[in-house]
PDB file of C-alpha atoms in Angstrom:
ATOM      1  CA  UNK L   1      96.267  66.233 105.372  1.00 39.00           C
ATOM      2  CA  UNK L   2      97.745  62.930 104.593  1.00 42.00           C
ATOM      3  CA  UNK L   3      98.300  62.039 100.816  1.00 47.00           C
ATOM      4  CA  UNK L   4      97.269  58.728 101.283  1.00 52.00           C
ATOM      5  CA  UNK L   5      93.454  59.411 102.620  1.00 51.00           C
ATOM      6  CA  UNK L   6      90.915  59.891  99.868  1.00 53.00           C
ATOM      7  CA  UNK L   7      89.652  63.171 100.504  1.00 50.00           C
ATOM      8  CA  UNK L   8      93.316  64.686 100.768  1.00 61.00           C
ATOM      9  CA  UNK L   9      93.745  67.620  99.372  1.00 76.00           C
ATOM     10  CA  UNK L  10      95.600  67.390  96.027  1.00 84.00           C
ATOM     11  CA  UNK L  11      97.779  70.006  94.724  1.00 89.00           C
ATOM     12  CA  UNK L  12      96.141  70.273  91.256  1.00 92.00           C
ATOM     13  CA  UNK L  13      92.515  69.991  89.966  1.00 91.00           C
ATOM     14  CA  UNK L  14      91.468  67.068  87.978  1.00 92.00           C
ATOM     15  CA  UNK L  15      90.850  69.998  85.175  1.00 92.00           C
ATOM     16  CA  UNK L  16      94.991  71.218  84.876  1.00 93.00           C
ATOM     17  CA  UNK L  17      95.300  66.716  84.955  1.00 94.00           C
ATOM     18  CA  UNK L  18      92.997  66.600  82.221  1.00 95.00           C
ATOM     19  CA  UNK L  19      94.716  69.635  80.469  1.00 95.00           C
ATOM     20  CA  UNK L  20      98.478  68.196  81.028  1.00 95.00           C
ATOM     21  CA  UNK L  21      97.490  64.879  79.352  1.00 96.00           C
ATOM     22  CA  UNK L  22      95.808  66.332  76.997  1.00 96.00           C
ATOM     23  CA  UNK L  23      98.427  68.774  76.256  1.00 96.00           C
ATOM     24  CA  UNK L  24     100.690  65.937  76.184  1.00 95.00           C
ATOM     25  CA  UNK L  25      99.167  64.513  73.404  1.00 95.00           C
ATOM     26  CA  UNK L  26      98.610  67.070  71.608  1.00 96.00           C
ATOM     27  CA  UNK L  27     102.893  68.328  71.683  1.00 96.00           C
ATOM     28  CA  UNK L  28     104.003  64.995  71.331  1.00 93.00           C
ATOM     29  CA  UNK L  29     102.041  64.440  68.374  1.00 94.00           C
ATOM     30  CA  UNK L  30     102.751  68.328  66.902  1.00 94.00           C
ATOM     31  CA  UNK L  31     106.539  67.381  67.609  1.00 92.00           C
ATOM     32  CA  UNK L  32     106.618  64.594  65.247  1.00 90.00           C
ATOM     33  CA  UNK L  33     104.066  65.562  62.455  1.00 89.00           C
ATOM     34  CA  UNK L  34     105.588  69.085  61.891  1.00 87.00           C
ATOM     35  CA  UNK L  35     108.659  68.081  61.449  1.00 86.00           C
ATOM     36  CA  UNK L  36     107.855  64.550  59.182  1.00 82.00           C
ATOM     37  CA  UNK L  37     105.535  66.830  57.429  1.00 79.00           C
ATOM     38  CA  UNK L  38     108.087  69.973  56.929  1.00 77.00           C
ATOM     39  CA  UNK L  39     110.453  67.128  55.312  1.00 75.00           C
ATOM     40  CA  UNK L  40     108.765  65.628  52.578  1.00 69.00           C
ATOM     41  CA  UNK L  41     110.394  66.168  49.181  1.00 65.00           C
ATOM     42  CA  UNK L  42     107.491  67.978  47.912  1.00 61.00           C
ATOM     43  CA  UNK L  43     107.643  71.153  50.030  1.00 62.00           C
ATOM     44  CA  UNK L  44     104.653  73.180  49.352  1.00 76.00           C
ATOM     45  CA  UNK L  45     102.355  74.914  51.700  1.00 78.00           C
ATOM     46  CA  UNK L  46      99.410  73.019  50.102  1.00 78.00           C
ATOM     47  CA  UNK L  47     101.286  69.600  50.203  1.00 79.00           C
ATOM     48  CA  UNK L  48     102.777  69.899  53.559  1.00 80.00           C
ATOM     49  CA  UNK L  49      99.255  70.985  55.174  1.00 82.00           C
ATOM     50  CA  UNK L  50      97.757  68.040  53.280  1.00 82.00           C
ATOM     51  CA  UNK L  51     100.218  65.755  54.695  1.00 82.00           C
ATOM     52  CA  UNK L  52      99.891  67.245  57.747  1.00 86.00           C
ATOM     53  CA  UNK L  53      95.916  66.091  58.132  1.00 90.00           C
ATOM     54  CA  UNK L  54      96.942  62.747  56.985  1.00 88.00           C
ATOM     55  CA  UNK L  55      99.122  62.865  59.941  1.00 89.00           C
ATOM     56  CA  UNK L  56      96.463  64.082  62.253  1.00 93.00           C
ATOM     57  CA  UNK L  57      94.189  61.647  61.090  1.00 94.00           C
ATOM     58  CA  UNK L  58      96.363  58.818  61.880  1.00 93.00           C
ATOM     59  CA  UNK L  59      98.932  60.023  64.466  1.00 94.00           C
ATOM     60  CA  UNK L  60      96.328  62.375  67.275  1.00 96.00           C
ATOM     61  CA  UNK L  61      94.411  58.937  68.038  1.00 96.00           C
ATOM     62  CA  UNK L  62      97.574  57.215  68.702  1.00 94.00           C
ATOM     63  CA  UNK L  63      99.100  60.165  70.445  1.00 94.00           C
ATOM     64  CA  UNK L  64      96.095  60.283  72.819  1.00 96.00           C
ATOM     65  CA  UNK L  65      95.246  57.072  73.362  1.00 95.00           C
ATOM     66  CA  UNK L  66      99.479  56.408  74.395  1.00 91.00           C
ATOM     67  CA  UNK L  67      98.996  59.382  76.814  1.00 94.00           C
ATOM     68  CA  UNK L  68      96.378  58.142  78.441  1.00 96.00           C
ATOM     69  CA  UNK L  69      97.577  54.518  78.638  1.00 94.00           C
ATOM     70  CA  UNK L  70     100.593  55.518  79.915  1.00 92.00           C
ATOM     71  CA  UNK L  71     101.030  59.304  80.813  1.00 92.00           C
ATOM     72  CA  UNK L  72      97.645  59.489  82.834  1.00 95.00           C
ATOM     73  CA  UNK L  73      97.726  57.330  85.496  1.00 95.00           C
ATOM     74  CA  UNK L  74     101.422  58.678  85.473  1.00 94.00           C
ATOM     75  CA  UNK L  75     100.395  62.308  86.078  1.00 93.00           C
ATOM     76  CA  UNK L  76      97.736  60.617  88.194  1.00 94.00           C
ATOM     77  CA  UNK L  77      99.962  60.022  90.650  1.00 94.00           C
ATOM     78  CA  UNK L  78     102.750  62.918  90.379  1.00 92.00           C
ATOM     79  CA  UNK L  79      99.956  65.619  90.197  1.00 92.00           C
ATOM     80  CA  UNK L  80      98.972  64.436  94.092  1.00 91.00           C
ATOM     81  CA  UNK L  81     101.862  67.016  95.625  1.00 91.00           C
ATOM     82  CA  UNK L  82     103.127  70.225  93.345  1.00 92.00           C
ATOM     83  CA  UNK L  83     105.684  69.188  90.649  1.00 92.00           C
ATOM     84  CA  UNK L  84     108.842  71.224  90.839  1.00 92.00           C
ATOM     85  CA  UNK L  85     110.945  71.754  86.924  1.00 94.00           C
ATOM     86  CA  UNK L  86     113.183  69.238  87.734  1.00 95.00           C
ATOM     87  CA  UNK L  87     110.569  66.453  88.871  1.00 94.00           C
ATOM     88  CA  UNK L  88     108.839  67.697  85.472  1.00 94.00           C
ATOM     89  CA  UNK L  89     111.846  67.307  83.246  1.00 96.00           C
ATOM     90  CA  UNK L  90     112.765  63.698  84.531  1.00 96.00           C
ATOM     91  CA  UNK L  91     108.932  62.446  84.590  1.00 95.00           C
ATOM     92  CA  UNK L  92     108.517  63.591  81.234  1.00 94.00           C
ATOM     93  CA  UNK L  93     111.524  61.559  80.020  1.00 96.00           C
ATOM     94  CA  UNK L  94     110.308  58.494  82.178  1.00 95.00           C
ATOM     95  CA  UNK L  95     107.081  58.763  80.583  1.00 93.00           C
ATOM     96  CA  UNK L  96     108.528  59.086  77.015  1.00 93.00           C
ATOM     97  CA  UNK L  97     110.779  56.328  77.972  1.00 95.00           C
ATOM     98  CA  UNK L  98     108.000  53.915  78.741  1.00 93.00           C
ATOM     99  CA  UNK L  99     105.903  54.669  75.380  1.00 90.00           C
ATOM    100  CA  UNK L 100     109.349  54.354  73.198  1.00 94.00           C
ATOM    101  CA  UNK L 101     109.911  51.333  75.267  1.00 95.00           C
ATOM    102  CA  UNK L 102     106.212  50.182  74.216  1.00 93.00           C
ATOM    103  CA  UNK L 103     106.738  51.004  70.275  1.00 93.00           C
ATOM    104  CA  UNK L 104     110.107  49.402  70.528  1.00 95.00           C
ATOM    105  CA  UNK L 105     108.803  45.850  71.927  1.00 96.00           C
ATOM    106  CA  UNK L 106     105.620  45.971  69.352  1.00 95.00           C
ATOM    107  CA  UNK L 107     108.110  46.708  66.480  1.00 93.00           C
ATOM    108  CA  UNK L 108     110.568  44.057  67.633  1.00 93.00           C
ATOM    109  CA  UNK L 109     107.889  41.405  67.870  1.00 95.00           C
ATOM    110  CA  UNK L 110     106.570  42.285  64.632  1.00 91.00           C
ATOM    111  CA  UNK L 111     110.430  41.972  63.544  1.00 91.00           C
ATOM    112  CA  UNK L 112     110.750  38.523  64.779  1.00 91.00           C
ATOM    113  CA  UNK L 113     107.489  37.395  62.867  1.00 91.00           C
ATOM    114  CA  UNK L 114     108.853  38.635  59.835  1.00 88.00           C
ATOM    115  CA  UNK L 115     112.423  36.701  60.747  1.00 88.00           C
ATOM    116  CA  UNK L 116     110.893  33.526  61.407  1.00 89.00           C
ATOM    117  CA  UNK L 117     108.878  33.582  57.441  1.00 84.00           C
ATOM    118  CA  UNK L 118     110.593  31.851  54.852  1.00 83.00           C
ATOM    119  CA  UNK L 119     109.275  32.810  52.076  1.00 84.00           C
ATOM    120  CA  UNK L 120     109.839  36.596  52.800  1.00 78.00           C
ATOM    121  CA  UNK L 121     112.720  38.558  52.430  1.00 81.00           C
ATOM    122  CA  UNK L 122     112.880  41.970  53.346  1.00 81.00           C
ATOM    123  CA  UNK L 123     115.617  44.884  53.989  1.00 82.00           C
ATOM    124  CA  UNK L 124     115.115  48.734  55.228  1.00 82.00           C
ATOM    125  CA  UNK L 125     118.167  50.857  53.856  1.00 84.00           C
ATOM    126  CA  UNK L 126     121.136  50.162  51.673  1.00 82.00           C
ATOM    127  CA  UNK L 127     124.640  50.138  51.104  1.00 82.00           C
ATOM    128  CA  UNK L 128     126.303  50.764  54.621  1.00 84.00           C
ATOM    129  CA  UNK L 129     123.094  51.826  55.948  1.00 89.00           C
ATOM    130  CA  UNK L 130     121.396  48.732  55.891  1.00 89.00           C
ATOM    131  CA  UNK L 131     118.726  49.266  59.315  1.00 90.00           C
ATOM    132  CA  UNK L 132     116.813  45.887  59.219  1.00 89.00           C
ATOM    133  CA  UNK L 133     117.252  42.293  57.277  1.00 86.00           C
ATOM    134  CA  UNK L 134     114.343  40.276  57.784  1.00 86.00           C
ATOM    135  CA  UNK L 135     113.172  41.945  60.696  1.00 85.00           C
ATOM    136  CA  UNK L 136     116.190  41.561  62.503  1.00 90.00           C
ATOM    137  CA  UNK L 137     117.770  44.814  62.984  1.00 91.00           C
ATOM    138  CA  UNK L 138     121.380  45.683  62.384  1.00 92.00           C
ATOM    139  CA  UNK L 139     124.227  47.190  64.089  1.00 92.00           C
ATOM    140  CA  UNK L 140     123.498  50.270  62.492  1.00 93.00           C
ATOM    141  CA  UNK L 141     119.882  49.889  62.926  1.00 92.00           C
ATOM    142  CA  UNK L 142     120.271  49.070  66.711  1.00 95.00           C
ATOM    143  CA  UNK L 143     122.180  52.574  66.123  1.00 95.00           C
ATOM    144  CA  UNK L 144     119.210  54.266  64.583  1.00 93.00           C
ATOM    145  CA  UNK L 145     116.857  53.077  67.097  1.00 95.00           C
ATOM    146  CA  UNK L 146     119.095  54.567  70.231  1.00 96.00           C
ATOM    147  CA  UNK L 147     119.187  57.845  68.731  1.00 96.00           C
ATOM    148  CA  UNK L 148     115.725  58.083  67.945  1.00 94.00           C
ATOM    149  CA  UNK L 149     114.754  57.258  71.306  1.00 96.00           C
ATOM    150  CA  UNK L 150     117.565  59.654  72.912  1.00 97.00           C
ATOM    151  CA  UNK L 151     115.499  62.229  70.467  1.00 95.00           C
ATOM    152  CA  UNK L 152     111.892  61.055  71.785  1.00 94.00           C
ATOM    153  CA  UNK L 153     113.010  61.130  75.252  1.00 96.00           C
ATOM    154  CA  UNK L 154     114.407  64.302  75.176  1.00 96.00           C
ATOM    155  CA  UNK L 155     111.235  66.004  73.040  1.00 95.00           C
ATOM    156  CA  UNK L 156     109.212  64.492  76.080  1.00 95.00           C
ATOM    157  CA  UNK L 157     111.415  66.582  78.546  1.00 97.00           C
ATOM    158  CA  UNK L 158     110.940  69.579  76.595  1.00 97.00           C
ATOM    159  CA  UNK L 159     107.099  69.175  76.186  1.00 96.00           C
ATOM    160  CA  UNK L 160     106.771  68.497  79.914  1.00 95.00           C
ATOM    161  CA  UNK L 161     108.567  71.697  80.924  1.00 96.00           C
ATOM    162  CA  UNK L 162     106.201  73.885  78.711  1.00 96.00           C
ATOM    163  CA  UNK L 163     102.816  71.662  80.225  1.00 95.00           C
ATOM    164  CA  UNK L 164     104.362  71.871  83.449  1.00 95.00           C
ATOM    165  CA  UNK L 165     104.401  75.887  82.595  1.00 94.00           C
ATOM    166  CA  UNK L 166     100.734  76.167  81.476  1.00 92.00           C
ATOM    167  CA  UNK L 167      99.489  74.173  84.319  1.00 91.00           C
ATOM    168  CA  UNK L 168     101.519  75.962  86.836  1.00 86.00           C
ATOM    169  CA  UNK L 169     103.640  74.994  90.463  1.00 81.00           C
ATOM    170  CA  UNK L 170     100.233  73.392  92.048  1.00 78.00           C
ATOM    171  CA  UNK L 171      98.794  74.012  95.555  1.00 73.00           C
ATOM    172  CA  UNK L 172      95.451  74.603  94.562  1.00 57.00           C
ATOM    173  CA  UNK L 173      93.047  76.942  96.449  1.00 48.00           C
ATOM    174  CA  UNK L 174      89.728  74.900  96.776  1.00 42.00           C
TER     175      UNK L 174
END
């Protein structure tokens, strides 16, 4: 049938859609939290747990609501014809590309608020680690914010591999 007519037949179910975006979520978030959480200074069970709800509280709306701003209509799309690992892999980058890319412009609009204050003065780091001056990042922090993003992008290859594993190769049987 052709992809393009409504009633074509699409390799996976809106069910294994709903699951890989909500899977999405759910890794993404689990990839950040554990390992923020894990790294406090105070490292007990109890306290890491308790910081670990926190994080839940506050991170799985954002997590969901960025996967289904952005992933969704992605995997919308993609989930139309079977998604081989390597389609998977570069998708999932792409898509944790675009919400980085998202958190980056939000952050450096809220930096250029802050630069354009007077009265404030503000700096994230010391010494010759110095990320931000007045919103205005630095060298270093331009730096910072590469890496992080080379780290987000690849976490969002990894998760898609193991969603792309529990939803399967596609080609339904209706």
């Amino acid at each position: 049938m052709d992809d393009q007519h409504p009633n074509a037949e699409r390799a996976y179910t809106r069910k294994q859609w709903k699951r890989a975006v909500n899977s999405s979520a759910v890794l993404g978030w689990l990839s950040i939290a554990v390992p923020i959480s894990a790294g406090m200074k105070s490292a007990g069970l109890l306290q890491f747990f308790s910081i670990l709800i926190w994080a839940a509280a506050i991170g799985l709306p954002i997590a969901f609501i960025a996967s289904w701003l952005i992933a969704a209509p992605i995997l919308n799309r993609l989930m139309r014809k079977n998604i081989s690992w390597f389609q998977a892999v570069i998708w999932g980058g792409a898509i944790m590309f675009l919400i980085a890319l998202a958190s980056i412009a939000i952050g450096r609009f809220r930096g250029w608020i802050q630069s354009v204050d007077p009265s404030s003065f503000s700096q994230l780091g010391g010494g010759d680690k110095v990320r931000e001056i007045d919103g205005i990042l630095t060298s270093y922090g331009w730096l910072n914010l590469a890496q992080n993003t080379a780290t987000f992008v690849a976490i969002g290859m990894v998760i898609s591999l193991v969603v792309r594993f529990a939803i399967g190769p596609g080609g339904r049987i209706s």
